[in-house]
């Protein structure tokens, strides 16, 4: 469950969706953020018809969810 008040951060540049969890963590760290702080990190593909949402809920590995728009 996503906690109320969680920050949502959107990466404006397109991302290659072949990145696994480690690749998404690297992108978050490259931006100077902590991927394990409970924030939601939203990534999009070049055509902007799909997004991936990555977050850590504190209970295990980084979770990710893909959405087709």
PDB file of C-alpha atoms in Angstrom:
ATOM      1  CA  UNK A   1       0.000   0.000   0.000  1.00  0.00           C
ATOM      2  CA  UNK A   2       1.258   3.458  -0.852  1.00  0.00           C
ATOM      3  CA  UNK A   3       1.266   5.658   2.245  1.00  0.00           C
ATOM      4  CA  UNK A   4      -0.605   8.954   2.218  1.00  0.00           C
ATOM      5  CA  UNK A   5       1.685  11.920   1.740  1.00  0.00           C
ATOM      6  CA  UNK A   6       4.254  10.000  -0.324  1.00  0.00           C
ATOM      7  CA  UNK A   7       6.240  12.169  -2.737  1.00  0.00           C
ATOM      8  CA  UNK A   8       5.846  11.485  -6.455  1.00  0.00           C
ATOM      9  CA  UNK A   9       8.840  12.315  -8.649  1.00  0.00           C
ATOM     10  CA  UNK A  10       8.562  12.244 -12.448  1.00  0.00           C
ATOM     11  CA  UNK A  11      11.559  11.874 -14.739  1.00  0.00           C
ATOM     12  CA  UNK A  12      10.878  14.128 -17.731  1.00  0.00           C
ATOM     13  CA  UNK A  13      13.368  12.423 -20.072  1.00  0.00           C
ATOM     14  CA  UNK A  14      12.397   9.141 -21.715  1.00  0.00           C
ATOM     15  CA  UNK A  15      13.769   5.892 -20.242  1.00  0.00           C
ATOM     16  CA  UNK A  16      14.536   2.537 -21.859  1.00  0.00           C
ATOM     17  CA  UNK A  17      12.002   0.137 -20.328  1.00  0.00           C
ATOM     18  CA  UNK A  18      14.385  -2.784 -20.646  1.00  0.00           C
ATOM     19  CA  UNK A  19      15.930  -1.462 -17.424  1.00  0.00           C
ATOM     20  CA  UNK A  20      15.256  -3.827 -14.578  1.00  0.00           C
ATOM     21  CA  UNK A  21      14.977  -2.792 -10.945  1.00  0.00           C
ATOM     22  CA  UNK A  22      18.732  -2.188 -10.720  1.00  0.00           C
ATOM     23  CA  UNK A  23      18.622   0.147 -13.726  1.00  0.00           C
ATOM     24  CA  UNK A  24      15.774   2.156 -12.231  1.00  0.00           C
ATOM     25  CA  UNK A  25      17.628   2.408  -8.913  1.00  0.00           C
ATOM     26  CA  UNK A  26      20.665   3.711 -10.806  1.00  0.00           C
ATOM     27  CA  UNK A  27      18.567   6.377 -12.529  1.00  0.00           C
ATOM     28  CA  UNK A  28      17.135   7.519  -9.201  1.00  0.00           C
ATOM     29  CA  UNK A  29      20.585   7.651  -7.595  1.00  0.00           C
ATOM     30  CA  UNK A  30      22.015   9.522 -10.611  1.00  0.00           C
ATOM     31  CA  UNK A  31      19.367  12.182  -9.975  1.00  0.00           C
ATOM     32  CA  UNK A  32      20.653  12.544  -6.399  1.00  0.00           C
ATOM     33  CA  UNK A  33      17.671  10.889  -4.706  1.00  0.00           C
ATOM     34  CA  UNK A  34      17.389   7.894  -2.394  1.00  0.00           C
ATOM     35  CA  UNK A  35      15.360   5.093  -4.050  1.00  0.00           C
ATOM     36  CA  UNK A  36      14.511   3.631  -0.635  1.00  0.00           C
ATOM     37  CA  UNK A  37      12.920   6.711   0.972  1.00  0.00           C
ATOM     38  CA  UNK A  38       9.290   5.732   0.218  1.00  0.00           C
ATOM     39  CA  UNK A  39       8.828   8.165  -2.682  1.00  0.00           C
ATOM     40  CA  UNK A  40       7.242   7.061  -5.957  1.00  0.00           C
ATOM     41  CA  UNK A  41       9.476   7.432  -9.001  1.00  0.00           C
ATOM     42  CA  UNK A  42       7.665   7.632 -12.343  1.00  0.00           C
ATOM     43  CA  UNK A  43       9.422   6.931 -15.646  1.00  0.00           C
ATOM     44  CA  UNK A  44       8.063   7.126 -19.217  1.00  0.00           C
ATOM     45  CA  UNK A  45       9.032   5.755 -22.620  1.00  0.00           C
ATOM     46  CA  UNK A  46       9.837   7.967 -25.598  1.00  0.00           C
ATOM     47  CA  UNK A  47       6.315   7.768 -27.084  1.00  0.00           C
ATOM     48  CA  UNK A  48       4.846   8.593 -23.663  1.00  0.00           C
ATOM     49  CA  UNK A  49       2.240   5.828 -23.970  1.00  0.00           C
ATOM     50  CA  UNK A  50       3.580   3.778 -21.032  1.00  0.00           C
ATOM     51  CA  UNK A  51       4.926   4.581 -17.596  1.00  0.00           C
ATOM     52  CA  UNK A  52       6.735   2.611 -14.899  1.00  0.00           C
ATOM     53  CA  UNK A  53       6.285   3.460 -11.260  1.00  0.00           C
ATOM     54  CA  UNK A  54       8.990   2.322  -8.856  1.00  0.00           C
ATOM     55  CA  UNK A  55       8.859   2.555  -5.085  1.00  0.00           C
ATOM     56  CA  UNK A  56      10.052   0.825  -1.961  1.00  0.00           C
ATOM     57  CA  UNK A  57       7.448   0.041   0.664  1.00  0.00           C
ATOM     58  CA  UNK A  58       9.973  -0.932   3.336  1.00  0.00           C
ATOM     59  CA  UNK A  59       9.156  -4.642   3.272  1.00  0.00           C
ATOM     60  CA  UNK A  60      11.473  -6.094   0.646  1.00  0.00           C
ATOM     61  CA  UNK A  61      12.794  -5.439  -2.849  1.00  0.00           C
ATOM     62  CA  UNK A  62      11.986  -2.352  -4.888  1.00  0.00           C
ATOM     63  CA  UNK A  63       8.502  -2.714  -6.385  1.00  0.00           C
ATOM     64  CA  UNK A  64       7.636  -1.603  -9.888  1.00  0.00           C
ATOM     65  CA  UNK A  65       4.430  -1.375 -11.836  1.00  0.00           C
ATOM     66  CA  UNK A  66       3.971  -0.774 -15.557  1.00  0.00           C
ATOM     67  CA  UNK A  67       0.941   1.112 -16.883  1.00  0.00           C
ATOM     68  CA  UNK A  68      -0.215   1.408 -20.503  1.00  0.00           C
ATOM     69  CA  UNK A  69      -1.875   4.749 -21.121  1.00  0.00           C
TER      70      UNK A  69
END
